[in-house]
Short mmCIF file of C-alpha atoms in Angstrom, two decimals:
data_model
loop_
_atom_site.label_atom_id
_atom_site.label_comp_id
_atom_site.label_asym_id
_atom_site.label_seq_id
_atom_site.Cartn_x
_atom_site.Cartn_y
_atom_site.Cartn_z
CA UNK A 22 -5.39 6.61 25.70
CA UNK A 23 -2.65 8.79 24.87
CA UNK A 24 -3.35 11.97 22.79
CA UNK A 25 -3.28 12.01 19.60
CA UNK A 26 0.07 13.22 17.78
CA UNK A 27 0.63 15.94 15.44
CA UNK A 28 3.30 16.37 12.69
CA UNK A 29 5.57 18.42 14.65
CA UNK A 30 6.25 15.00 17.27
CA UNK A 31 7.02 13.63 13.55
CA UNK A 32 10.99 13.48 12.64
CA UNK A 33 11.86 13.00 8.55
CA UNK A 34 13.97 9.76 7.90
CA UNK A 35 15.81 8.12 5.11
CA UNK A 36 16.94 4.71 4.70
CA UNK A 37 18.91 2.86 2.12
CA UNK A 38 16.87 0.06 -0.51
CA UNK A 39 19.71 -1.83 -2.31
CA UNK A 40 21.51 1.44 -2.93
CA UNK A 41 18.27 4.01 -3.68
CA UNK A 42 16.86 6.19 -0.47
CA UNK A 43 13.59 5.72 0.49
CA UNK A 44 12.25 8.93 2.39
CA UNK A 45 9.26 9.25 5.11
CA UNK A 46 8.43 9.94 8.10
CA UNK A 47 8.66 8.48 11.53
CA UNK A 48 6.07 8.77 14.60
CA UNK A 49 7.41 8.12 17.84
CA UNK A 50 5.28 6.06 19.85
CA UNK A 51 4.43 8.25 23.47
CA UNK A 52 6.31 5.34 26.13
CA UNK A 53 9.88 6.24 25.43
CA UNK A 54 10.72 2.37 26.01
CA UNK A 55 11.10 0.49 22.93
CA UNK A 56 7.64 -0.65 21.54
CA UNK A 57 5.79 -2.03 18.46
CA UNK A 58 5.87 -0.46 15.39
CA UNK A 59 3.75 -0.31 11.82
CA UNK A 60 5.87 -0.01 9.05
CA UNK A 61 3.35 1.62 6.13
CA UNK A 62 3.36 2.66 2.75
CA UNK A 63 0.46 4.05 0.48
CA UNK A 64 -1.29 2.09 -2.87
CA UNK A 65 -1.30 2.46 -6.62
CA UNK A 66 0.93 5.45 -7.69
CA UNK A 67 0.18 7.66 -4.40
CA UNK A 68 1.95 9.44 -1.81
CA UNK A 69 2.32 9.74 2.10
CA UNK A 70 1.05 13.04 2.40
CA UNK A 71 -2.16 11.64 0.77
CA UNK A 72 -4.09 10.72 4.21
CA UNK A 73 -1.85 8.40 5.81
CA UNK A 74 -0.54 10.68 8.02
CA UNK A 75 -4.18 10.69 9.69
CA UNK A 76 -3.21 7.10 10.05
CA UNK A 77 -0.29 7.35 11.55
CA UNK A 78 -1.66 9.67 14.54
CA UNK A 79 -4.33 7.45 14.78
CA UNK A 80 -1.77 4.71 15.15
CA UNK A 81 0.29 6.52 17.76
CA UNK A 82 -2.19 7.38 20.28
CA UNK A 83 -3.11 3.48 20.30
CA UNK A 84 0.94 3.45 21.39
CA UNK A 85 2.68 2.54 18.55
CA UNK A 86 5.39 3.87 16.72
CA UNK A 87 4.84 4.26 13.10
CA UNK A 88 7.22 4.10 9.94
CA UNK A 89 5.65 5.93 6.75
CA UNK A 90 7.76 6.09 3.61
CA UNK A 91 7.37 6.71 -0.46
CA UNK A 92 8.04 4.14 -2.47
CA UNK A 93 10.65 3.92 -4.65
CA UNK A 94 10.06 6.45 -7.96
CA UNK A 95 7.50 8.09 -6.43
CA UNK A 96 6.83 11.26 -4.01
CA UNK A 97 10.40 11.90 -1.68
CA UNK A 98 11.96 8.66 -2.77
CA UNK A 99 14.79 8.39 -4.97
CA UNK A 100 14.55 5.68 -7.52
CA UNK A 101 13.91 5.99 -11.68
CA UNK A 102 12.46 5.65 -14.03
CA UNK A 103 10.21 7.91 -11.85
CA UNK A 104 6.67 6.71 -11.60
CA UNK A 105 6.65 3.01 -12.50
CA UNK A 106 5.38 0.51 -9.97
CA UNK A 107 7.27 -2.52 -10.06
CA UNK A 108 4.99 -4.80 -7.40
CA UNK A 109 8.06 -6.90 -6.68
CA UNK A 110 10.66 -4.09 -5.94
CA UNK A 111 8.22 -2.65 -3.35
CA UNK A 112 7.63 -5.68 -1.56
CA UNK A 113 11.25 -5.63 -1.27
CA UNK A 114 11.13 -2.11 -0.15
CA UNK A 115 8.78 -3.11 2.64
CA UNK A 116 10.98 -5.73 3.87
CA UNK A 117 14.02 -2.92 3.88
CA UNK A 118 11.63 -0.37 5.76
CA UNK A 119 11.17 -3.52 8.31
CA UNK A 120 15.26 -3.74 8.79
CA UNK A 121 15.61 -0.02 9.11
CA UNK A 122 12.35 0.37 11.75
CA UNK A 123 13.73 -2.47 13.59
CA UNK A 124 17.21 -0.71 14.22
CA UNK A 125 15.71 2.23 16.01
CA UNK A 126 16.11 2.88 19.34
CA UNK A 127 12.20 3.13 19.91
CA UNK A 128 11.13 0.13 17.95
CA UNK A 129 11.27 -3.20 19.69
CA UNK A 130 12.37 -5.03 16.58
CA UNK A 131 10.38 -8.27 18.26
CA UNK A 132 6.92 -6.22 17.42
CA UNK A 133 6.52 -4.89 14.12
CA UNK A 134 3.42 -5.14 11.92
CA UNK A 135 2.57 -3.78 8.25
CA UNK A 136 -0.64 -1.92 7.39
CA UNK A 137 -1.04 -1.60 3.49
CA UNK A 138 -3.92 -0.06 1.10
CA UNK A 139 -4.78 -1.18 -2.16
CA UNK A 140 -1.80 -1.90 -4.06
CA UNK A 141 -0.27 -1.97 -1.12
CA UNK A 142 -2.46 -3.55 0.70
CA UNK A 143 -2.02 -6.73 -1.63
CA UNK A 144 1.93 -5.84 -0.75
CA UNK A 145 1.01 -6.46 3.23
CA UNK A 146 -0.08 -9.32 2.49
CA UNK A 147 3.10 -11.09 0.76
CA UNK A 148 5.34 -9.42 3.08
CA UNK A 149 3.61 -10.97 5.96
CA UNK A 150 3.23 -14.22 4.14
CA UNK A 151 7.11 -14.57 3.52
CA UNK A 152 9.09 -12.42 6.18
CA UNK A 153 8.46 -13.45 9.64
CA UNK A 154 9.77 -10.25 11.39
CA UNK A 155 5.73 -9.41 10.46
CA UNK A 156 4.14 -10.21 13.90
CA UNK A 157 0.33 -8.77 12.81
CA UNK A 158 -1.06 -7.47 9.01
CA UNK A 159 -3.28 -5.18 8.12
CA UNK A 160 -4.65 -4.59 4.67
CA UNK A 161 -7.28 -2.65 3.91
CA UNK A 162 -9.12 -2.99 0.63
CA UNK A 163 -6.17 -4.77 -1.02
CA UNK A 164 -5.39 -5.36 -4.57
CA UNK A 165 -5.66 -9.25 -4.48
CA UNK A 166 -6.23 -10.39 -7.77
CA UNK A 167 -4.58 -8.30 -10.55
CA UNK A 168 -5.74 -10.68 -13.71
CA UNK A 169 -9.25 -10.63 -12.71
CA UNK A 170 -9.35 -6.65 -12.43
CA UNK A 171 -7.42 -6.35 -15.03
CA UNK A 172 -10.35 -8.64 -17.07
CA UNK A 173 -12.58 -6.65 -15.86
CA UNK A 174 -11.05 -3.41 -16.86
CA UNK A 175 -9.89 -4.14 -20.68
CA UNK A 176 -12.99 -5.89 -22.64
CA UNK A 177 -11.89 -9.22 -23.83
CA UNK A 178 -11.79 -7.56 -27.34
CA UNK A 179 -9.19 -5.37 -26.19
CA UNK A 180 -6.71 -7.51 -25.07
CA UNK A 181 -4.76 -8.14 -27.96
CA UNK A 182 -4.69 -4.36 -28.56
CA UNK A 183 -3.33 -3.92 -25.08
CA UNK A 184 -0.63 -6.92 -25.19
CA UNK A 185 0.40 -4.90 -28.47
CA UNK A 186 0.82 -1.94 -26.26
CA UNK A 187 2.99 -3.17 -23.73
CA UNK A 188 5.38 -5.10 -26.53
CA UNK A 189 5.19 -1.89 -28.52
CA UNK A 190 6.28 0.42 -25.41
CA UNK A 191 9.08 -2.34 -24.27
CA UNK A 192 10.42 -2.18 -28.08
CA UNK A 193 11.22 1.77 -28.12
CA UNK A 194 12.08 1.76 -24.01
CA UNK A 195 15.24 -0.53 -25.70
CA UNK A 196 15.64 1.14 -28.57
CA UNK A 197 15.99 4.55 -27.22
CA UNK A 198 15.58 4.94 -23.67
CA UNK A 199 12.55 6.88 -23.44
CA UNK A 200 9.84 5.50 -20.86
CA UNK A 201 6.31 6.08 -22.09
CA UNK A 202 3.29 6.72 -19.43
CA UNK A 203 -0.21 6.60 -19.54
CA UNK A 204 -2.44 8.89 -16.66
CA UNK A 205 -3.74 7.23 -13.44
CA UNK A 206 -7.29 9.54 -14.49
CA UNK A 207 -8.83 11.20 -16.95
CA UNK A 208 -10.49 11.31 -20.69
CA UNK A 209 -11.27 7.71 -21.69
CA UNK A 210 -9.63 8.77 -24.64
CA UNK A 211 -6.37 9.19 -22.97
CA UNK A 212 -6.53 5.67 -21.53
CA UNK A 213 -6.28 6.33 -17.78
CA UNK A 214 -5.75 3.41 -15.36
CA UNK A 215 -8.65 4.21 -13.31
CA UNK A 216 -11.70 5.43 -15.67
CA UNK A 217 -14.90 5.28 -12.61
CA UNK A 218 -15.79 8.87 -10.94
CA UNK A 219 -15.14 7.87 -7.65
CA UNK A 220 -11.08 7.32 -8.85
CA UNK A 221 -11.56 10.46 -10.48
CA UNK A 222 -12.83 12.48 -7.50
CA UNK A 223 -10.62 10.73 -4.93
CA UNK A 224 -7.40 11.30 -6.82
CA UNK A 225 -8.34 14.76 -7.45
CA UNK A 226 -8.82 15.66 -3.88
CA UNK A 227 -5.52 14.34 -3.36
CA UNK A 228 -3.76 16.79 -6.10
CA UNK A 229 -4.79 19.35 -3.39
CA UNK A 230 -4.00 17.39 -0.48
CA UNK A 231 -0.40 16.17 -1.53
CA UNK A 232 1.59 18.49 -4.13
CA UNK A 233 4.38 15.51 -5.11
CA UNK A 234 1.68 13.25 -6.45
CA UNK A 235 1.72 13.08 -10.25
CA UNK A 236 -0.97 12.14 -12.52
CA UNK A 237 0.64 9.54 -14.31
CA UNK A 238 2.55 6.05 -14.04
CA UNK A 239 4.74 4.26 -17.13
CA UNK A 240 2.47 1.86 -19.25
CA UNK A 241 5.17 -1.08 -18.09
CA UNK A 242 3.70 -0.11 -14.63
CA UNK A 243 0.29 -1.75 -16.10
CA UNK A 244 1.43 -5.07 -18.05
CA UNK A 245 2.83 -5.97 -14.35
CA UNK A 246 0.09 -5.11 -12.17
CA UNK A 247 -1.99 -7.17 -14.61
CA UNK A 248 -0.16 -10.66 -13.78
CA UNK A 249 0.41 -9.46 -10.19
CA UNK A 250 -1.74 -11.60 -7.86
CA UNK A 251 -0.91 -11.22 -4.06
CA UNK A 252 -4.05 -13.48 -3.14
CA UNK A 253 -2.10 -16.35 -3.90
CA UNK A 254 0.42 -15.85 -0.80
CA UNK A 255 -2.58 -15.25 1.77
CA UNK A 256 -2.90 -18.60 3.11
CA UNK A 257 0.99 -18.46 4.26
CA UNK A 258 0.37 -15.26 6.73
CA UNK A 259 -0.86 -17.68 9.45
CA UNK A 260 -0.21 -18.06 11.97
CA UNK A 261 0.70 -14.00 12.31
CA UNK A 262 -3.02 -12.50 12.63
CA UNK A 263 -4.73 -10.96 9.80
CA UNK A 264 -7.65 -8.07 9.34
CA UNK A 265 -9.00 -7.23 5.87
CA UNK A 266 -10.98 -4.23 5.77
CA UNK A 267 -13.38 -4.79 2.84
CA UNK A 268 -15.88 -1.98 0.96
CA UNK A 269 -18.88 -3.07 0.60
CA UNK A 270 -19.02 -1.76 -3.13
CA UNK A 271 -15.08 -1.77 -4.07
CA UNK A 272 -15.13 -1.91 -7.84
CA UNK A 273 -11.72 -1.22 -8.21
CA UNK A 274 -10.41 -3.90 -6.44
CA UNK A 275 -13.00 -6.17 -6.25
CA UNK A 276 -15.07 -6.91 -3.28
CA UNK A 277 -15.63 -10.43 -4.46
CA UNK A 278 -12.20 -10.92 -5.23
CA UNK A 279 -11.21 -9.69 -1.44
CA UNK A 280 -13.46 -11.89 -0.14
CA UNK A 281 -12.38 -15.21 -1.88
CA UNK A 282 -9.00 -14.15 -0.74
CA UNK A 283 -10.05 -13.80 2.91
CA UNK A 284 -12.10 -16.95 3.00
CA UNK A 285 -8.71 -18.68 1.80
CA UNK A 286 -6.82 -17.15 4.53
CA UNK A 287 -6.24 -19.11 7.78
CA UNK A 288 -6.97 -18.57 11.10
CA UNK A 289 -6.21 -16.10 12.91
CA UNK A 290 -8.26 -13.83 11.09
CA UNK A 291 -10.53 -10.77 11.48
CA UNK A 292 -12.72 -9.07 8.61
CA UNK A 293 -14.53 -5.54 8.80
CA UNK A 294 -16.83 -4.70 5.95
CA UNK A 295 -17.33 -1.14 6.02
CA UNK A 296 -19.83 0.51 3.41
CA UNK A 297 -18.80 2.36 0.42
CA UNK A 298 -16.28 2.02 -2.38
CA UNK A 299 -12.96 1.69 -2.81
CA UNK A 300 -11.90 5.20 -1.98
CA UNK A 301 -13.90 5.27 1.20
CA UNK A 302 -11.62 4.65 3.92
CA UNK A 303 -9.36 7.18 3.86
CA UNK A 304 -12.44 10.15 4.19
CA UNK A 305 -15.99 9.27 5.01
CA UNK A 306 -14.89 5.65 6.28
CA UNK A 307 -11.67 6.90 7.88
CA UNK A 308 -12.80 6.83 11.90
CA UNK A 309 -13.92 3.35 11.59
CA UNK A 310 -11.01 1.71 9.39
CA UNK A 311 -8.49 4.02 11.56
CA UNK A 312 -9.99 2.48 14.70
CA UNK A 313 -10.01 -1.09 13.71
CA UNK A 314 -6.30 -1.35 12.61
CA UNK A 315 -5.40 0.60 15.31
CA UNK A 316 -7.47 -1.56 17.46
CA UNK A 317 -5.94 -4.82 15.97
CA UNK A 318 -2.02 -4.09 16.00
CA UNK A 319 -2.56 -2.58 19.81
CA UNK A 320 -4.32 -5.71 20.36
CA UNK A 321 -1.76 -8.61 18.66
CA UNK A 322 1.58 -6.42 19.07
CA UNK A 323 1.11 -6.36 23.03
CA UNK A 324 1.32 -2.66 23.35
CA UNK A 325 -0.61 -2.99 26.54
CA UNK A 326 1.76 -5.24 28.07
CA UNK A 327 4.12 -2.36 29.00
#
């Protein structure tokens, strides 16, 4: 197996998304003839330099070529209102980091696959589902079901509150052009996204880890992720092959919910239940999610053929 790369083998790229640059990085794969390629992007408000550069050297020694970019309105990427997810405009954005891997001089535009992670990971999944460039998916415990978490988030008694909210915020973003946000942790008080210690303690660590990644996202940002549901798209992947990395105790995204969306998938298909929550893979899970996705694109990209 090829050694494993480091960031200085690493060049910085840029690439246009209906007239706003997306920035990242790009890992050249070690055979300097053209070869597959993951195109990759991080979850729910993060950044690259939040562990998936681990994944992209992981990715690299198993041969490939790796493109890792910022979303739109987030970390090195242009885009604004800065900090609002929009689910739609990054699937899109994954489909335009697709075009731009594919016209590289490394990248054999016939063997590209997308790895995604939670919000993301959900993203994989409709990318690969409608876009059929995508020759192998990963996504690793993916947001699948946004109206069930979001149930199980807000009480039911709280939901006319929240609708208030978002009507409330959409009023005065018209009326003067100010874009309210709410924090991704914190005080219950201040109504973060994510209220459970582990979210607390992962994103935390990451503060340290990745200096562009902000502790906030616009409230619009949550009145879409609530009606976003990429579980509905899985059984259209097929017949490109699939592996869903699951946590064993993911209560952010839902084991259950993962695993309805798996069992609706078609063949081919591959699942890895790994223990821990949510925010395991990317630290204490890391060598065994790494391993499998690396694994499974080396595997149905046909690295090994060259």
């Amino acid at each position: 197996m090829p050694a494993v790369s480091n960031s200085s083998t690493r060049r910085d790229v840029e690439f246009d998304a209906d007239g706003t640059t997306l920035r990242g990085w790009f890992y050249p794969a070690p055979d300097s003839a053209p070869t597959a390629a993951v195109v990759m992007a991080h979850g729910f408000s993060l950044v690259k330099e939040a562990y998936l550069d681990r994944y992209a050297e992981r990715f690299v020694a198993a041969g490939l070529a790796v493109l890792v970019y910022d979303h739109r309105n987030f970390g090195a990427s242009d885009g604004s209102p800065r900090q609002e997810i929009d689910p739609w405009r990054q699937i899109e954005d994954y489909r335009h980091a697709i075009t731009y891997a594919s016209t590289l001089p490394e990248v054999d535009p016939d063997l590209i696959g997308v790895w995604g992670t939670s919000y993301s990971g959900g993203h994989a999944i409709v990318v690969a589902a409608d876009d059929l460039r995508v020759k192998a998916v990963v996504c690793q415990t993916p947001a699948v079901n946004g109206v069930q978490t979001g149930w199980r988030r807000i009480p039911m008694t709280q939901l006319a509150a929240a609708g208030e909210r978002f009507a409330a915020e959409r009023i005065a973003r018209m009326q003067t052009g100010e874009v309210a946000t709410r924090p991704v942790i914190g005080d219950a008080a201040d109504g973060p996204v994510y209220a459970a210690d582990d979210a607390f303690d992962y994103f935390t660590a990451v503060g340290e880890i990745a200096p562009s990644w902000r502790n906030e996202v616009t409230v619009r940002t949550g009145e879409w992720s609530r009606a976003y549901n990429a579980g509905d798209h899985i059984e259209r992947v097929s017949p490109r092959p699939l592996l869903m990395i699951v946590a064993d105790d993911d209560t952010t995204s839902g084991t259950d919910l993962q695993l309805s969306a798996f069992n609706r998938a078609l063949e081919p298909k591959w699942l890895q239940i790994i223990p821990g929550g949510h925010y395991g893979p990317y630290v204490e899970q890391f060598e065994a999610t790494s391993s499998a996705a690396a694994e499974f694109f080396a595997t149905h990209l046909h690295t090994s053929r060259r």
